[in-house]
PDB file of C-alpha atoms in Angstrom:
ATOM      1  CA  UNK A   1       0.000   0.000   0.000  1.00 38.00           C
ATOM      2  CA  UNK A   2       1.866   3.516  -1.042  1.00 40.00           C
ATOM      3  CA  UNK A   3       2.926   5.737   1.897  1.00 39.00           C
ATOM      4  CA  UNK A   4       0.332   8.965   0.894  1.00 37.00           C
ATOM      5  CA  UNK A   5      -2.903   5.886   1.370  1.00 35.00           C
ATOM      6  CA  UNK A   6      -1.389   4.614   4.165  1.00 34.00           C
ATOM      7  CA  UNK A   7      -0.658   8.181   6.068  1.00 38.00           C
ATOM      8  CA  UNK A   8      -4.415   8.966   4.977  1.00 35.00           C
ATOM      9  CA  UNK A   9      -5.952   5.950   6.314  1.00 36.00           C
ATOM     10  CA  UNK A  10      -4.421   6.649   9.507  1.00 36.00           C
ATOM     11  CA  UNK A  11      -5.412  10.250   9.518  1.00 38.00           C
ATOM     12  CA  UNK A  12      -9.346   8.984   8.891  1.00 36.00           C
ATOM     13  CA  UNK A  13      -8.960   6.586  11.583  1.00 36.00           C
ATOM     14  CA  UNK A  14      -7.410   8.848  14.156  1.00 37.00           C
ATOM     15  CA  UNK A  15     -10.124  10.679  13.545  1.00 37.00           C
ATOM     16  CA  UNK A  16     -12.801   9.383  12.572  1.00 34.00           C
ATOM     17  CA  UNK A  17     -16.277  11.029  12.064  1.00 31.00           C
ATOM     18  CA  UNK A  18     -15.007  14.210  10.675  1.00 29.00           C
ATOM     19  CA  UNK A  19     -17.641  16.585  10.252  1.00 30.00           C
ATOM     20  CA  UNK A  20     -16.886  20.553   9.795  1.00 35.00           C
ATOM     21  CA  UNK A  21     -13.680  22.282   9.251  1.00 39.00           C
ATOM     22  CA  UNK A  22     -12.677  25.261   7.138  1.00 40.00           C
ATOM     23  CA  UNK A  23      -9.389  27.364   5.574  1.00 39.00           C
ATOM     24  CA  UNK A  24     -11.910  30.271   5.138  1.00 40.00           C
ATOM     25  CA  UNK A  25     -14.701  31.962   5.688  1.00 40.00           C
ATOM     26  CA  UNK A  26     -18.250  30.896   6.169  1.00 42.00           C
ATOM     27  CA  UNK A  27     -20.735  31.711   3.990  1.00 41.00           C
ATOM     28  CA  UNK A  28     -23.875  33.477   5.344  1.00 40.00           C
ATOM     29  CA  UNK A  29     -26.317  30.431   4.958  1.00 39.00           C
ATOM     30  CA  UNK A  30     -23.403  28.558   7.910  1.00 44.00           C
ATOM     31  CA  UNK A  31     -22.627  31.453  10.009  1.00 43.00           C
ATOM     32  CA  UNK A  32     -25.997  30.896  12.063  1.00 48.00           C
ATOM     33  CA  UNK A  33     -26.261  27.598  11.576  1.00 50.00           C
ATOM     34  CA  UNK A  34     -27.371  25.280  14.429  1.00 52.00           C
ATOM     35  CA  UNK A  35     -25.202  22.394  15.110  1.00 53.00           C
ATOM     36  CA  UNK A  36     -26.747  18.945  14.296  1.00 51.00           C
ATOM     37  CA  UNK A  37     -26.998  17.004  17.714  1.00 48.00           C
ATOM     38  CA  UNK A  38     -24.577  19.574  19.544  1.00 47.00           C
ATOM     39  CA  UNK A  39     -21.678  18.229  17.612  1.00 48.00           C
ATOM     40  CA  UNK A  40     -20.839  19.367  14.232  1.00 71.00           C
ATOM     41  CA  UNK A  41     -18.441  21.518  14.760  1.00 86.00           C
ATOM     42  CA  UNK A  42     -19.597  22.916  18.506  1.00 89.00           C
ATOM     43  CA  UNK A  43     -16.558  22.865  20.765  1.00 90.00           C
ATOM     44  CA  UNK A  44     -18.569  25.064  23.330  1.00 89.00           C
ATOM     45  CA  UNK A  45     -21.989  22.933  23.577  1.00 88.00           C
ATOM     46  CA  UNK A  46     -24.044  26.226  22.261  1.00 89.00           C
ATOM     47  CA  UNK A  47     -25.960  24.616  19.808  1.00 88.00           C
ATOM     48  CA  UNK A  48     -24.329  26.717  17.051  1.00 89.00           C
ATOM     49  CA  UNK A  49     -21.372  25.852  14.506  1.00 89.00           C
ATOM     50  CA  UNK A  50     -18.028  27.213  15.606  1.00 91.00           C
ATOM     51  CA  UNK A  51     -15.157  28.112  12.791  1.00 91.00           C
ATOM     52  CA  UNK A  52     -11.401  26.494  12.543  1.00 92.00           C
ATOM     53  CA  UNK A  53      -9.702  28.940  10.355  1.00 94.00           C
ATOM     54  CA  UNK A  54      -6.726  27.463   9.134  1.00 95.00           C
ATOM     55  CA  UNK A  55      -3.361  29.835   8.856  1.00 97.00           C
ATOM     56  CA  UNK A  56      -0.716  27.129   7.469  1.00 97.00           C
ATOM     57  CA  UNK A  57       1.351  29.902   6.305  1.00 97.00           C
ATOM     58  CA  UNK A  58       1.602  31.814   9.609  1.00 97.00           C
ATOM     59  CA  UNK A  59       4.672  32.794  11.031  1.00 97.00           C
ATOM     60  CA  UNK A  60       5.035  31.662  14.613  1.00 97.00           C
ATOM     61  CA  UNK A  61       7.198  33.408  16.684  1.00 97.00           C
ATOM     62  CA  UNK A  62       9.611  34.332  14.055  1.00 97.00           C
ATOM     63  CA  UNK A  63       9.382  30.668  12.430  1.00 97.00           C
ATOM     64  CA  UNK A  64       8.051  31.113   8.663  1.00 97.00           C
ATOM     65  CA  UNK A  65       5.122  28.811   7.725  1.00 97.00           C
ATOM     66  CA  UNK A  66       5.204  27.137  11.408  1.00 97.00           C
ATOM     67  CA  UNK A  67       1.536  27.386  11.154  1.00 97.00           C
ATOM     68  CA  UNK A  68      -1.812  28.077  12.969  1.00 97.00           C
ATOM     69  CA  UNK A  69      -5.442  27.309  13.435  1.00 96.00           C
ATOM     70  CA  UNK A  70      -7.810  30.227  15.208  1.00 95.00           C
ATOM     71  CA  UNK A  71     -11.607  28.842  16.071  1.00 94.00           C
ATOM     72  CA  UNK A  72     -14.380  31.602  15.795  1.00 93.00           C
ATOM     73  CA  UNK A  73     -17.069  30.897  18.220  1.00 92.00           C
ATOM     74  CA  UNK A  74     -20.410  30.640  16.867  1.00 91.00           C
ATOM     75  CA  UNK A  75     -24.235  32.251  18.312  1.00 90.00           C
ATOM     76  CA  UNK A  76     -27.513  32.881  17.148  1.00 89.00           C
ATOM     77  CA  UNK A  77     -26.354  35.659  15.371  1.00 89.00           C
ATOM     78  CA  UNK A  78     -23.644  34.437  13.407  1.00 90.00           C
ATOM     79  CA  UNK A  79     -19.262  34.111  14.083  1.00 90.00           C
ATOM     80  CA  UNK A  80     -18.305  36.288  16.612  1.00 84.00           C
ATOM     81  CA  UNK A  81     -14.908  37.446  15.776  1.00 88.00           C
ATOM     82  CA  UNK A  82     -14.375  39.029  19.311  1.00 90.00           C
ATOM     83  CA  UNK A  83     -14.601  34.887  20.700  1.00 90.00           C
ATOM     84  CA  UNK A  84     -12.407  32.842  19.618  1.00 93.00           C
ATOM     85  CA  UNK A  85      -8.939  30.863  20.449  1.00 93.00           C
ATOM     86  CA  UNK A  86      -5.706  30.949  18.460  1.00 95.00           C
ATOM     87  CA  UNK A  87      -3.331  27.451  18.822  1.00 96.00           C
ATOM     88  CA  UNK A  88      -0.452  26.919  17.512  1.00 97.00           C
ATOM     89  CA  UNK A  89       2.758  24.437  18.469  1.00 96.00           C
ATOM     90  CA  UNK A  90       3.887  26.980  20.589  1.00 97.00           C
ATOM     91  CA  UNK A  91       1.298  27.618  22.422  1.00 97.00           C
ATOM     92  CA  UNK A  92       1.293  25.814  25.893  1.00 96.00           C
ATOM     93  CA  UNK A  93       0.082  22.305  26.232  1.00 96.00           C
ATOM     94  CA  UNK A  94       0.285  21.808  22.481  1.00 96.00           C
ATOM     95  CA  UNK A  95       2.654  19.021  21.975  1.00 94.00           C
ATOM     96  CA  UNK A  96       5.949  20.225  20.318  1.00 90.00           C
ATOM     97  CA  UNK A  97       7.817  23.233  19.013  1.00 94.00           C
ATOM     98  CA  UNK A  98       6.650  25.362  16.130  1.00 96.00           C
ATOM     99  CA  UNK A  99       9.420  25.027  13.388  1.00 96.00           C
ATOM    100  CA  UNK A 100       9.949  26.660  10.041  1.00 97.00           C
ATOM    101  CA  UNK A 101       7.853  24.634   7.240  1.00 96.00           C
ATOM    102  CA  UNK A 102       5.879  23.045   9.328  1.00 95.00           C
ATOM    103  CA  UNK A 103       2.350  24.201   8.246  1.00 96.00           C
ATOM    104  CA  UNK A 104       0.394  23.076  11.300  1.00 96.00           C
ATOM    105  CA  UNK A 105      -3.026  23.610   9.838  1.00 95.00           C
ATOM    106  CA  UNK A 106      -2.070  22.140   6.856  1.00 94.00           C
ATOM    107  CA  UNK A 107      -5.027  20.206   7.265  1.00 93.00           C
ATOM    108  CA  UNK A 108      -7.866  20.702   9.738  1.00 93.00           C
ATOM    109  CA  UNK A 109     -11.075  18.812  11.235  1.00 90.00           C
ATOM    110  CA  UNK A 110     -13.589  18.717  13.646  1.00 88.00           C
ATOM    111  CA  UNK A 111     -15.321  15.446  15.307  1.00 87.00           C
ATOM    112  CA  UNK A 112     -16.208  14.463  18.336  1.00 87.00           C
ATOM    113  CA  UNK A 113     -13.307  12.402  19.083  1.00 88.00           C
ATOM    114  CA  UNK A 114     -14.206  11.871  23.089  1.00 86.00           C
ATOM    115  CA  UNK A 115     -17.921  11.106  22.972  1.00 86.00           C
ATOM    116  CA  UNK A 116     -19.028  13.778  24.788  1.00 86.00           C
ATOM    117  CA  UNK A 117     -21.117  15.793  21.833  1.00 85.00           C
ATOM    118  CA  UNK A 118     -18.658  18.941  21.415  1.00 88.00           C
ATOM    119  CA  UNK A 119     -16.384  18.843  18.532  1.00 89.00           C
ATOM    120  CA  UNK A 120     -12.759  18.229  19.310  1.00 92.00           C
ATOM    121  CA  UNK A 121      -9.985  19.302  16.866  1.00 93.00           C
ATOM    122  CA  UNK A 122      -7.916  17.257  15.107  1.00 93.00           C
ATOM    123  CA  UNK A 123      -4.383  19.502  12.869  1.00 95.00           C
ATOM    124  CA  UNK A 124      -2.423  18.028  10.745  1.00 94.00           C
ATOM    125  CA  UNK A 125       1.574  19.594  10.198  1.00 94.00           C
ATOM    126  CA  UNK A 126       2.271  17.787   6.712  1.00 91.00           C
ATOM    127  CA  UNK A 127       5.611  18.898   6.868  1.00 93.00           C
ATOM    128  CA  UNK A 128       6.424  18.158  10.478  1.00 93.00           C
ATOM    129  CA  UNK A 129      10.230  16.311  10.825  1.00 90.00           C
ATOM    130  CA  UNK A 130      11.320  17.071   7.262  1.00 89.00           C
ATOM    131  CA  UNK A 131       8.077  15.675   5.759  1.00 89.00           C
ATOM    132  CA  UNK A 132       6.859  13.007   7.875  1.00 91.00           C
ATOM    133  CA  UNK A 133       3.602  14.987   9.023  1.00 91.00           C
ATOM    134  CA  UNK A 134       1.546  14.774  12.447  1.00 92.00           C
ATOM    135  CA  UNK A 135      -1.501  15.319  14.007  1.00 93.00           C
ATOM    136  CA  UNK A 136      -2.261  16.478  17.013  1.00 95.00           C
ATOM    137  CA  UNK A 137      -5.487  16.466  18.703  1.00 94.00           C
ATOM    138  CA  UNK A 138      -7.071  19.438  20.614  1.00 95.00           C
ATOM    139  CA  UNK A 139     -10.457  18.797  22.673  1.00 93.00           C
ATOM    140  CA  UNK A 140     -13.336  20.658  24.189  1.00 91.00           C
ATOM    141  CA  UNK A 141     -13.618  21.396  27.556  1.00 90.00           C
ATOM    142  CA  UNK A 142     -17.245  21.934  26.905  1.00 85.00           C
ATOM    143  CA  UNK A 143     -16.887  25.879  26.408  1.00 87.00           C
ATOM    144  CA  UNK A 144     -14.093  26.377  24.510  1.00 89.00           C
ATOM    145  CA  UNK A 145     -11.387  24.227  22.507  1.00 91.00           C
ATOM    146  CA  UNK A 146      -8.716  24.042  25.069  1.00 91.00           C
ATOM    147  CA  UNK A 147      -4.870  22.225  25.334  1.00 93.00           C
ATOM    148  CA  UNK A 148      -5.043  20.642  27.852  1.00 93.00           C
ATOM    149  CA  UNK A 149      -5.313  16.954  27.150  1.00 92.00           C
ATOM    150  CA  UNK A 150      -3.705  17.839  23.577  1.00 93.00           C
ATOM    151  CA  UNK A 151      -2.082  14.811  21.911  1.00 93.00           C
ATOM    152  CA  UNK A 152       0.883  14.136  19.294  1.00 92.00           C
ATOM    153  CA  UNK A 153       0.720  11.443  16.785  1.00 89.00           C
ATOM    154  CA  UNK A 154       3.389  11.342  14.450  1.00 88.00           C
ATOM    155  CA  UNK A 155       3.838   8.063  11.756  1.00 87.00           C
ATOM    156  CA  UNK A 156       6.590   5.912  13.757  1.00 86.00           C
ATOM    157  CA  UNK A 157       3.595   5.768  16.597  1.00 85.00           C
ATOM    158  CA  UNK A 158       0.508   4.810  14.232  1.00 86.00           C
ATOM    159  CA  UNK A 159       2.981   1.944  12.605  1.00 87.00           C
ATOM    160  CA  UNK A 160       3.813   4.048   9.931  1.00 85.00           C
ATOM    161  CA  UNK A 161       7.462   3.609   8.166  1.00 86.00           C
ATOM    162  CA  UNK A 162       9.092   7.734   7.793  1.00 87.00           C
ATOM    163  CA  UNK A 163      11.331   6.185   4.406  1.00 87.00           C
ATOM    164  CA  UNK A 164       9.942   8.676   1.951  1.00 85.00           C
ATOM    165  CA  UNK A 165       8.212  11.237   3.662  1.00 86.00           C
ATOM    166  CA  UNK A 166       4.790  10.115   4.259  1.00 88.00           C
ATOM    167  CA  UNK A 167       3.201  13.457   5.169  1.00 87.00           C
ATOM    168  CA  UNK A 168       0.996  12.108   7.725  1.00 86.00           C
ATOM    169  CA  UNK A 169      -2.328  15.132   8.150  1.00 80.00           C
ATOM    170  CA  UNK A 170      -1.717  15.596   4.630  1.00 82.00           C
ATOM    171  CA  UNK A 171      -5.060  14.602   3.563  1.00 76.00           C
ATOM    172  CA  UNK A 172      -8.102  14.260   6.154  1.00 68.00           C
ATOM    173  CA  UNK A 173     -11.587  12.872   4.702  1.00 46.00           C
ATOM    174  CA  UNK A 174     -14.252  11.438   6.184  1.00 41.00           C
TER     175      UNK A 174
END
């Protein structure tokens, strides 16, 4: 099985169920939009769709395309630019160090990983360690996407060889 199907099967199975994630903005029709069974895309249990805005590119603490996901928190009345949370790898109790080339957010999505009906976030960096990729995994607390609890998967620990840079997060689908 090539490398790219194999990093993306792990991906999908690391987390699995992925509902709504964007590297944008919403649209009018989603900014409102209530959140089917308090889990697409809720981190804070509102009822209402949050936004994981996707900044790959971002320069991190002097570190050129480290990368970095913000999450707009969503209400009644739309994205509320005023709430929201900004992660990257160097913020604390995200696993790792942000590095040049990363591009943590390469590759964003939100699921309830946990089972508790808030969305949890799952980023990939598809150029973490030269090209091998990671995810790491960034639950709800149940009002807010937090870090504590984050998690690190790179490929050696999902049984995934690093010969040829497998980009692991470099392709999420669900």
């Amino acid at each position: 099985m090539p490398k790219h199907t194999l990093a993306t099967a792990a991906a999908t199975a690391l987390a699995a169920g992925l509902l709504t994630a964007a590297t944008g903005t919403a649209s009018a029709a989603d900014r409102a939009a209530p959140a089917a069974n308090g889990r697409q895309g809720d981190f804070n249990g509102n009822g209402y769709r949050d936004l994981a805005v996707a900044a790959p590119a971002a320069t991190v603490d002097g570190k050129k395309s480290a990368g970095a996901v913000t999450v707009l928190y969503g209400s009644a009345h739309g994205v509320d630019a005023s709430r929201h949370t900004t992660v990257s790898q160097n913020s604390p109790g995200v696993p790792g160090a942000a590095e040049a080339g990363d591009l943590f957010g390469g590759e964003v999505s939100l699921s309830d990983l946990n089972g508790d009906k808030k969305a949890d976030l799952t980023v990939g960096a598809v150029y973490e360690d030269g090209g091998n990729g990671a995810l790491t995994t960034l639950p709800s607390d149940g009002t807010r996407l937090t870090t504590t609890g984050s998690r690190f998967l790179s490929p050696p620990a999902v049984g995934i060889s690093t010969a040829g840079a497998p980009q692991l997060g470099s392709i999420m689908a669900g």
